Every structure is written in C-alpha cells, then in structure tokens.
Coordinates of C-alpha atoms and ligand atoms in Angstrom, one line a residue:
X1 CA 77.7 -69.0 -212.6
X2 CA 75.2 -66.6 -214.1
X3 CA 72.4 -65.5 -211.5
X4 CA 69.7 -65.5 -214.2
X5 CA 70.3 -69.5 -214.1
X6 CA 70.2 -70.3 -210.8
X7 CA 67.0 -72.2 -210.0
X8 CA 66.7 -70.0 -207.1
X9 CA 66.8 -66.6 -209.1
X10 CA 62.9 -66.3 -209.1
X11 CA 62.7 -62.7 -210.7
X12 CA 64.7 -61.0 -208.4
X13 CA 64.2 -56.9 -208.6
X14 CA 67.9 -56.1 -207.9
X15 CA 71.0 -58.5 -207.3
X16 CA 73.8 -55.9 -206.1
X17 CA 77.3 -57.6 -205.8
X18 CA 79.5 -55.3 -203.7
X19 CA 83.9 -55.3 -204.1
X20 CA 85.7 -52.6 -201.9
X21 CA 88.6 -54.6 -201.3
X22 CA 90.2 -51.8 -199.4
X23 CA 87.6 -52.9 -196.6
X24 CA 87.5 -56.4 -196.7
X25 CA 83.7 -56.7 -198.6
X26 CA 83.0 -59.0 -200.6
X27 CA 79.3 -59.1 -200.3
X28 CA 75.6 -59.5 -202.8
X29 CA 72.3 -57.7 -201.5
X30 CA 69.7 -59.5 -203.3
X31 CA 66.2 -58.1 -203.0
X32 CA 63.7 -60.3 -204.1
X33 CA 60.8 -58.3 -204.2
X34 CA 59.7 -54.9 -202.7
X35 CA 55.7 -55.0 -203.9
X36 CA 54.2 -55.1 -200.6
X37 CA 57.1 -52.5 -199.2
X38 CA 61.0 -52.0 -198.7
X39 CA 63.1 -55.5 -198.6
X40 CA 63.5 -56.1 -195.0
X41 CA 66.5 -58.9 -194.2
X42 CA 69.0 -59.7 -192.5
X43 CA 72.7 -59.8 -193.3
X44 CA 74.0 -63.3 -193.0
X45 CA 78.5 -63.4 -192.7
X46 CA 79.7 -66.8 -193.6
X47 CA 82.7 -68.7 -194.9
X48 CA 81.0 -70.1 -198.1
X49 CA 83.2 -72.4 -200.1
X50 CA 82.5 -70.5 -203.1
X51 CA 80.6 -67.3 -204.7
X52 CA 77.8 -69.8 -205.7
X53 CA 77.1 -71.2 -203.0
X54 CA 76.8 -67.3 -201.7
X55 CA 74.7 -66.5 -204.4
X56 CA 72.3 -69.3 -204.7
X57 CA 72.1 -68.4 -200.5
X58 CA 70.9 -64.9 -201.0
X59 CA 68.5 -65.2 -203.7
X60 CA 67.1 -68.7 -201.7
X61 CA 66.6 -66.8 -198.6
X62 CA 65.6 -63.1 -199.6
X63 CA 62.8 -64.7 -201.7
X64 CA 61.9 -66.7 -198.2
X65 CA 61.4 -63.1 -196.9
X66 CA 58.9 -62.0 -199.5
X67 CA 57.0 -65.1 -198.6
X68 CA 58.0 -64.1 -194.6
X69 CA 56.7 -60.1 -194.6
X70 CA 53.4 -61.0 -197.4
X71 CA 51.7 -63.7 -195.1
X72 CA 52.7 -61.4 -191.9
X73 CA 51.1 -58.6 -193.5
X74 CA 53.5 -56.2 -192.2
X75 CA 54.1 -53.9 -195.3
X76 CA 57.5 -55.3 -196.3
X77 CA 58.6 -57.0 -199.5
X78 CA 61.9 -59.4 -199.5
X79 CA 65.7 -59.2 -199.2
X80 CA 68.5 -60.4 -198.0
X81 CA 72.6 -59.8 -197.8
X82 CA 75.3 -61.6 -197.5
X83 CA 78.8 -60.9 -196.7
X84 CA 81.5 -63.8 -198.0
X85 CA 84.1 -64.1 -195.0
X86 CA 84.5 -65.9 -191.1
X87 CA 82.8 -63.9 -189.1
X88 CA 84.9 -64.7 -186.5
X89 CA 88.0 -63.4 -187.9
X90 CA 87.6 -61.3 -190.7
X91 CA 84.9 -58.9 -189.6
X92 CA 85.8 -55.3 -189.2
X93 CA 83.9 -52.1 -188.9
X94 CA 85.3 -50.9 -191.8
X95 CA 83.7 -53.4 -193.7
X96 CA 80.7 -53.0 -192.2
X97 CA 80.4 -49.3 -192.9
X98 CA 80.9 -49.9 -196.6
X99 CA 78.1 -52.3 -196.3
X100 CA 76.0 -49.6 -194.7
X101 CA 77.3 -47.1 -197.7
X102 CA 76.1 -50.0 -200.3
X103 CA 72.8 -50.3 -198.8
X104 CA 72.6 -46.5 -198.5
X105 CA 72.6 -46.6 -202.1
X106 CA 69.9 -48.3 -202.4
X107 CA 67.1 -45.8 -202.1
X108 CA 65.6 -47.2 -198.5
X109 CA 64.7 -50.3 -200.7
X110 CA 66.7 -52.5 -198.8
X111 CA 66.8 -52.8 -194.9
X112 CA 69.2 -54.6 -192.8
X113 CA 68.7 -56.8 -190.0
X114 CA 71.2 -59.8 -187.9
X115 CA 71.2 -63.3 -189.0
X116 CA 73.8 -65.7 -188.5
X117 CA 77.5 -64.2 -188.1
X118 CA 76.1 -60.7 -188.0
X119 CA 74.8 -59.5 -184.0
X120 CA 73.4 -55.6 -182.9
X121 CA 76.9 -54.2 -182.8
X122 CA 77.5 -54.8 -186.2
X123 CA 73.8 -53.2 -186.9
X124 CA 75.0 -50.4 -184.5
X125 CA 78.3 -50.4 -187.1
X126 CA 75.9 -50.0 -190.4
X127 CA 74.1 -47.8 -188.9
X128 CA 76.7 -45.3 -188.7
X129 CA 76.4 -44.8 -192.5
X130 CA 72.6 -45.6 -193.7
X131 CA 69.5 -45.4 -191.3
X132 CA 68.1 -48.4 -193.7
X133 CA 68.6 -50.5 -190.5
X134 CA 65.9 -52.5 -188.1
X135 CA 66.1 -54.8 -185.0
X136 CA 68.2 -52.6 -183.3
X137 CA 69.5 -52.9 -179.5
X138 CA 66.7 -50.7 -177.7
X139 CA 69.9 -48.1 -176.3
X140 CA 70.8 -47.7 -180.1
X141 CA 67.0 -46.5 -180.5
X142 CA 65.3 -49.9 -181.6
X143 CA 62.4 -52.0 -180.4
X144 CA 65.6 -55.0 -178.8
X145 CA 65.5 -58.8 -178.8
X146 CA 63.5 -59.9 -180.9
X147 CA 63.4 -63.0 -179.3
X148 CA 60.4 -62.6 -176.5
X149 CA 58.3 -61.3 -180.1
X150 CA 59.5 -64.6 -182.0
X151 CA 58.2 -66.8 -178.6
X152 CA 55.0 -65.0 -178.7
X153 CA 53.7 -65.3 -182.6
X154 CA 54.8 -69.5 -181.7
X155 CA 52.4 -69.6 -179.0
X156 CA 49.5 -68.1 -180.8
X157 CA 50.3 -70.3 -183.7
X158 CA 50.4 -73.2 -181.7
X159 CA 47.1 -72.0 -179.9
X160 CA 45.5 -71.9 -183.5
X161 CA 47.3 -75.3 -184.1
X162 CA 46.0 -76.7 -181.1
X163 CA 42.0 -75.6 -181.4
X164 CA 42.2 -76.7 -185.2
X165 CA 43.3 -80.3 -183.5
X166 CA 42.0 -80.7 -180.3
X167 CA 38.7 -78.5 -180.5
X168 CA 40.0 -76.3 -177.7
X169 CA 43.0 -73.1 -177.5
X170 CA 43.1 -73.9 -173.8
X171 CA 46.9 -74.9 -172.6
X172 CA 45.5 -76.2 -169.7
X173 CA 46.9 -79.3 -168.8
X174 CA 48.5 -79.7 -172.6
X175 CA 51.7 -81.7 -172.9
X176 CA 54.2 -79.7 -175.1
X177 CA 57.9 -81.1 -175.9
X178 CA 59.9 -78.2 -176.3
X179 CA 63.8 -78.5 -178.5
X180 CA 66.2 -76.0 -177.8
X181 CA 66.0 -73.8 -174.6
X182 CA 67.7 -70.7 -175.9
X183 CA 66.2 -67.1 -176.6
X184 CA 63.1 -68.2 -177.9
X185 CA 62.8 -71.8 -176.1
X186 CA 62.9 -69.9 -172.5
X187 CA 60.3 -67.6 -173.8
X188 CA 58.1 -69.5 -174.6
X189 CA 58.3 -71.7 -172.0
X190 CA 57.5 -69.2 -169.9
X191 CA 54.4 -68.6 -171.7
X192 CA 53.4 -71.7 -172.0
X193 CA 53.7 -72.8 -168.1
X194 CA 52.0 -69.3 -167.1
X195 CA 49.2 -70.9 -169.2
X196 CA 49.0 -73.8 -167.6
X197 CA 50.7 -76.2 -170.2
X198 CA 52.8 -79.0 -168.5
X199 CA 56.5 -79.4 -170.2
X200 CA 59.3 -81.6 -171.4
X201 CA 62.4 -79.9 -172.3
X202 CA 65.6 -80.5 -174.0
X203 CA 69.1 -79.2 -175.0
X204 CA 72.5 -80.4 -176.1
X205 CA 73.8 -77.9 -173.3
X206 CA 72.3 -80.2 -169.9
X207 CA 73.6 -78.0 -167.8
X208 CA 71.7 -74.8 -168.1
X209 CA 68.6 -77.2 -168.3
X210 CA 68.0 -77.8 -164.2
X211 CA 66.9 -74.3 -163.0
X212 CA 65.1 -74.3 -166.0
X213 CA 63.1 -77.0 -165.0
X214 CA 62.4 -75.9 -161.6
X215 CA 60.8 -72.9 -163.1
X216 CA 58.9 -74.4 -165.5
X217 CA 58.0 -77.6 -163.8
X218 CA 59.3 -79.3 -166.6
X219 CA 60.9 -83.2 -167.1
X220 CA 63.8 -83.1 -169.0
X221 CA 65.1 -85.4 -171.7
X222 CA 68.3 -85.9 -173.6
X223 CA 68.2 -84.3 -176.8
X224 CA 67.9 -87.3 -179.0
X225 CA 64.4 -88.6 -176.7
X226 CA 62.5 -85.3 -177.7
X227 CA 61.0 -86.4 -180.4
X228 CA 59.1 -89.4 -178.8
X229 CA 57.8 -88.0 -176.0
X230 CA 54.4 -88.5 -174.8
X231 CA 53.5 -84.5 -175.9
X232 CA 50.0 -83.4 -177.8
X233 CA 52.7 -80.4 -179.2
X234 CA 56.3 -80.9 -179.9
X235 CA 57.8 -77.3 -180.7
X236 CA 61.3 -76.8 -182.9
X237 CA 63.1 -74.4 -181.2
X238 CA 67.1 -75.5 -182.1
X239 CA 68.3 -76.2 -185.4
X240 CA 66.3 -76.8 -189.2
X241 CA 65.5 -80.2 -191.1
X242 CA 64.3 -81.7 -187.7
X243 CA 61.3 -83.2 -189.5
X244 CA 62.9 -85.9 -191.5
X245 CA 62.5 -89.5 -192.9
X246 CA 63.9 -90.7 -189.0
X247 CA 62.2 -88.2 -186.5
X248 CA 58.6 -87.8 -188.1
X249 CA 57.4 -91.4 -187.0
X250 CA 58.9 -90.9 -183.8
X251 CA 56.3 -88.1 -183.1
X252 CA 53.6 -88.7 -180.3
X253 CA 52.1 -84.7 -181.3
X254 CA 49.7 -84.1 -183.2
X255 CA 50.9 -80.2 -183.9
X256 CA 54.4 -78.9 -184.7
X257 CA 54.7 -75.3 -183.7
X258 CA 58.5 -73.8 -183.1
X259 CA 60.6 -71.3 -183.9
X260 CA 63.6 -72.9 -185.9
X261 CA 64.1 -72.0 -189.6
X262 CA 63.6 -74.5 -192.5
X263 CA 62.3 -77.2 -190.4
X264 CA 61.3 -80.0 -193.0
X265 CA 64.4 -81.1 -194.1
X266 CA 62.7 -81.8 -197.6
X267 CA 59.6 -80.0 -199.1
X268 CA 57.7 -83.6 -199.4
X269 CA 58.7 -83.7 -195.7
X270 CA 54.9 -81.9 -195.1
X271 CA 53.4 -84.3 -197.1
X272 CA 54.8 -87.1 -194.6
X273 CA 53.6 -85.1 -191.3
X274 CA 50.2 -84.8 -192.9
X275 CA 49.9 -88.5 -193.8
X276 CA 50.4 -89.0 -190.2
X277 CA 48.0 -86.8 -189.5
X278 CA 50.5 -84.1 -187.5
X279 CA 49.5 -80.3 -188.2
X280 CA 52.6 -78.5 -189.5
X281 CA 52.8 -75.1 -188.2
X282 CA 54.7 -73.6 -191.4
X283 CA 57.8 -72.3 -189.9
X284 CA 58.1 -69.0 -191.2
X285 CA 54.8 -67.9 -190.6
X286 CA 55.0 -69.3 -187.1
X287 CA 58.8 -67.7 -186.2
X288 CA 57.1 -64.4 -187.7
X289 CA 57.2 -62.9 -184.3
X290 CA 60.8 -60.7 -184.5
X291 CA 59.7 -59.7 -188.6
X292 CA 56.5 -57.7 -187.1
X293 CA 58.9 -56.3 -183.9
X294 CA 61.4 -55.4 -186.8
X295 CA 58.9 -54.1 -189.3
X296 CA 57.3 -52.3 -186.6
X297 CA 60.7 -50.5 -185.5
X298 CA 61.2 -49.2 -188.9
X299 CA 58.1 -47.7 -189.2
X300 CA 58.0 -46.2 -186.0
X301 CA 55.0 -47.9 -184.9
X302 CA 54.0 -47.6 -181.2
X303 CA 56.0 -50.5 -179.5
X304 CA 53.5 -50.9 -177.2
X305 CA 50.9 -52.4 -180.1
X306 CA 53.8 -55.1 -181.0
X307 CA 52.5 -58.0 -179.4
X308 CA 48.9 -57.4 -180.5
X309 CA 50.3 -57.1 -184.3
X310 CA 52.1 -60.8 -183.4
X311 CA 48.6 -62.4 -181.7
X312 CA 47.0 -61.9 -185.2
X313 CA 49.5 -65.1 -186.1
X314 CA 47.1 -66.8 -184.1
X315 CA 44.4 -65.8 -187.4
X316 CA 47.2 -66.0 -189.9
X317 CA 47.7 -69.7 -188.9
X318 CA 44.0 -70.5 -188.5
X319 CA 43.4 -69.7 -192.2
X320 CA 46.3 -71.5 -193.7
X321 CA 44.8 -74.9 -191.6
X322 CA 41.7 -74.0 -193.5
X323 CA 43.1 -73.4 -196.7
X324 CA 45.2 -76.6 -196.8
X325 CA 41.9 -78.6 -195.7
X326 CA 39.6 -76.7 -198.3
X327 CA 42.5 -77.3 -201.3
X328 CA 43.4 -80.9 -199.6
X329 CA 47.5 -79.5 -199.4
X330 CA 49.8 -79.2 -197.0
X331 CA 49.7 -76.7 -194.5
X332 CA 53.4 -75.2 -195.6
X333 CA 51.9 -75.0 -199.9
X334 CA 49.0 -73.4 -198.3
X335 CA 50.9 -70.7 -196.8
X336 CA 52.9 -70.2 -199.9
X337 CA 49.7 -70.0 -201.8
X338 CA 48.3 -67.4 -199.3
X339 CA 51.8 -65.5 -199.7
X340 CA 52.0 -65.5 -203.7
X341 CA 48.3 -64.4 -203.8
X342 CA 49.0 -61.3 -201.6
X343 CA 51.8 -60.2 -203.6
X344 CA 50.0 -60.9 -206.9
X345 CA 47.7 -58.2 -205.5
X346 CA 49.8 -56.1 -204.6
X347 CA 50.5 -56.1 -207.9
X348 CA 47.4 -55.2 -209.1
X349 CA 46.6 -52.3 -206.9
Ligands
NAD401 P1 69.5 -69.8 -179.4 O1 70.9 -70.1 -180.0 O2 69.4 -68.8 -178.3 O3 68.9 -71.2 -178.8 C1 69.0 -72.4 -179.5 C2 69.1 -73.5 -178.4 O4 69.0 -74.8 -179.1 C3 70.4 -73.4 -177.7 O5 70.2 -73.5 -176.3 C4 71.1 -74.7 -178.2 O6 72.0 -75.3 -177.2 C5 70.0 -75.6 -178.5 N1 70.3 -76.7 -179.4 C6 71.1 -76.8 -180.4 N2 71.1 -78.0 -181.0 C7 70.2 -78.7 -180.3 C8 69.7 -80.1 -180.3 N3 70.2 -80.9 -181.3 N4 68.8 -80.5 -179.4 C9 68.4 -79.7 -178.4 N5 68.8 -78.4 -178.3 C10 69.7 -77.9 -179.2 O7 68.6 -69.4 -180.6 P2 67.2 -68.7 -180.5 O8 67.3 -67.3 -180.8 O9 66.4 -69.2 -179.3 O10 66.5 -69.3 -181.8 C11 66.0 -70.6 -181.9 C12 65.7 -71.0 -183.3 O11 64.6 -70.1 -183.8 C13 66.8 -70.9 -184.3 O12 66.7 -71.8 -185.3 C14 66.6 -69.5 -184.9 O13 67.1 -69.4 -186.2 C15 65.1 -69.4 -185.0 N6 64.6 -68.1 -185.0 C16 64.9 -67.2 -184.0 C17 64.3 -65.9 -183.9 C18 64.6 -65.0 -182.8 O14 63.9 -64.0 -182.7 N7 65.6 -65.3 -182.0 C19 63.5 -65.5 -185.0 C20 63.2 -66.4 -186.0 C21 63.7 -67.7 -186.0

C-alpha cells in the first residue's frame, strides 16, 4: 500500500518506517505536522493484522494530535508511533531502545508519550537513548499520571457545557451519569461530588464500584442502564463509539462531556446528538487535560501552573459552543475548524 494513497495521509511532514530486526522493531513514526511545535504522541504497540492497517493507524491518529495540541494551544504540532507486535509478549527493552535511537534521530521533532500497549517503564526504557520523551513517572523526573490533569480539563469542559445549556456553571445539585470508574472516572468523580453534583456510576468491573459509591454518594447502575439515566450530564469515561445509532436516543443529558477517545462512533454521529438537542463536548478537546500536563513537562514549565493551563478548556470549550451556533455546525466540525485555522496561521507567521 503506498502511504501517499491512503485517505488518511493528509500531508504528513515525515513518515519514518523503522526495521532493526536484530531487536524485534518493526515500527512507523508518522508526524503529521510540527507548525505550532515538536510532534508530541504517544507510541501505541499492537498486534495489527497487517502493515496497513498500521499505517493507515499512525497517520489517522498523529493527524488527531495536530488537531489535539492546536485547539489546546500548548505549542505542540502532531505525531504519533507505532510499534507492529503483542505487547504482551513480544516487547523487550531492546526494542525499545532502538525506538528511542530512531526517534533520537529525529531532531527533537518527534516526542514520545504511552498509549495503548506502551506504559512509563517502557517511557523510562526510551528514555535511556533520546530525552525526546514526555509523561514520565514523576521519580523518572516527569510531571506523573496524567490522569487527575485529563479529569480536570473534563470538568471545566463540562462546566462550559453546562452554563452554555442550563444558564448556570454551578454543579450544585446537577445529576451527572458517569461510564467507566477508572483513572480518570474516579477523578473526576471526586471533583464533581466536592462540587456538589449528585452521581450515578457504572462499570463492567461491579465490584470495585461499592466503596466508590459510598464516597461519592453515588447510585450505581449496570453498565448497559447508563445511558438512560435520569442525568442533565452523562460523561464517557470507558471505551470510544459510545454515541451511536442505539445509545444516542437513550440519552436523558443534555451535555456529553468525558474522557474516552473517538466517542461518536461515526462523524454524522454529532449531527444526531445535535438534532436532539445534546451539546457534544468534542472529545479530544475535552480529554485535553494529560496533552497540557505532557506539553508542559517537556518544556519545563512550572508544574505548579498545570491545572490553571487545563481550566482555560473551560474557554476553549465555550468558544467552540459558539462557533458551532454562529456557523449552525456541530460542536466536534467547530472544533476542527478552530484547529485548522490555528495551524493555517501558524503558517503564516
Ligand atoms: P481506565 O482503564 O483506568 O478506566 C476505564 C474504566 O472503564 C475501567 O474501570 C473499565 O472497567 C471501565 N469500562 C470498560 N468498559 C466499560 C463499559 N462498557 N461500561 C462501563 N465501564 C467500562 O482508563 P482511564 O485512564 O480512566 O481512561 C478512560 C478513558 O479516557 C479511555 O478511553 C482513555 O483512552 C481516555 N483518556 C484517558 C486519558 C488519561 O489521562 N488517562 C487521557 C485521554 C483520554
């Protein structure tokens, strides 16, 4: 397959495949775009069926990233690796320190990050050979989970979801559905019950669920009830395409703010929640949290000014409800819009 043809090669800067068979890589780093800065991304390890499939992946997501760091305004362009293998059985350091070497190539236009199959000791691993690495553990000199970040830029998104709606940012008394208690979920949970917002919770693990709710004063539901409850906000925080065909006309909110990834299961999927009259918190502006932790790690920035940097998703969010009402689109085109523009002026300047 030539990458030029893929419909997801969208002018890509630099598409590096990388071979050391020795170590066990087979790997692409695609960087998408480094305008507005260096191509922050993680490094996704996964079994794919073919190189295809790992192609069309990396260009797909790094150009997500451009779309990520440009609407987060946090001085980073767009990229992505991926590493073609189990990562539960085929991943060794060595072949993570020839990654590193790869990316060291690179010029500091590429920096790594975890996604799925890759964790902070593999980041700890790269980072033996190339300093182009970010969200690392705070005892290997980063800024740590990026998790508590990620719950935080969801909560002021959903604040700014919630005045556009209701007339008011006060959680107060507001009903919020909440899928997926995991990193993020229990986050924000917490932040949401210290600010007065009464819950319903769900996971496909029960279990870990009842001390949970005794902390957060929270009714719990079986997983597949989440989408009906009686909630002004219902917020993603599990798995993507949740907003589908079945699951939209289920939904009592009126504004969808969580932290999973690729949440509308089809673009005309935010066509559907408007019709209905739901506000569409676009995913990756609202899961933007851990990017600004990350971007500010590899800058050096003073951790302590982290979680004001995240707040301003609270005023990233507001405009893109505005824009979409002033250009009668959907909330996610509107922050696609605002993305391409800032890039296009990056451009410029
Ligand atoms: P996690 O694995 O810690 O938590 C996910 C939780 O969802 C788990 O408790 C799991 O049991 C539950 N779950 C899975 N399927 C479910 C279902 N059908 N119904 C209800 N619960 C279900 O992950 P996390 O770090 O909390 O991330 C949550 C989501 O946010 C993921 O989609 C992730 O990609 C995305 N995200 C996370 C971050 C971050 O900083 N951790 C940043 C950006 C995006």
């Amino acid at each position: 397959m030539s990458v030029f043809e893929a419909p997801e090669f969208d002018d890509h800067e630099e598409v590096v495949f990388v071979n050391e068979p020795a170590a066990g890589l087979r790997g692409i780093i695609a960087i998408h775009d480094t305008t507005l800065g260096p191509a922050l991304g993680g490094c996704r390890m996964w079994d794919y069926e073919n190189e295809s499939d790992a192609i069309k992946d990396v260009l797909r997501l790094s150009r997500g990233m451009t779309y990520k760091a440009a609407i987060l305004d946090c001085g980073l362009g767009g990229g992505k690796s991926v590493i073609i293998g189990d990562p539960h059985t085929a991943k060794t350091p060595p072949m993570l320190h020839a990654l590193g070497r790869w990316i060291d190539t690179l010029g500091e236009r590429y920096i790594v990050g975890e996604d799925i199959g890759t964790n902070p000791d593999d980041m700890r691993e790269i980072r033996t050979e190339t300093r182009c690495v970010s969200c690392l553990r705070k005892e290997d000199g980063g800024y740590g989970d990026p998790a508590p970040m990620t719950a935080l830029g969801v909560f002021s998104a959903m604040r700014a979801g919630i005045e556009y709606t209701f007339g008011s940012g006060d959680f107060d008394g507001l009903m919020v559905a909440v899928q997926g208690i995991g990193n993020v979920g229990t986050s924000l949970c917490r932040l949401l019950h210290d600010a007065g917002a009464r819950l319903t919770i769900s996971d496909v693990y029960a279990e870990k669920l009842a001390p949970l709710a005794e902390e957060f004063s929270a009714d719990v539901v079986e997983p597949e009830d989440i989408y009906k409850v009686e909630a002004q906000v219902f917020a993603p925080c599990a798995m993507g395409a949740i907003l589908n065909d079945n699951t939209i006309p289920q939904l009592k909110a009126r504004v969808v703010a969580g932290a999973a990834n690729n949440q509308l299961d089809e673009p005309h999927h935010g066509e559907l929640l408007a019709e209905y009259g739901i506000a569409y918190m676009p995913d990756y502006v609202t899961n933007g949290g851990g990017l600004v932790s990350c971007a500010a790690e590899w800058y050096g920035n003073d951790p302590d000014e982290v979680p004001e940097r995240v707040r301003q998703i609270y005023d990233t969010s507001l405009r893109i409800l505005e824009r979409a009402s002033a250009d009668g689109i959907t909330t996610a085109d509107a922050a696609n819009r605002i993305a391409e523009e800032r890039v296009k002026q990056g451009r410029k300047e």
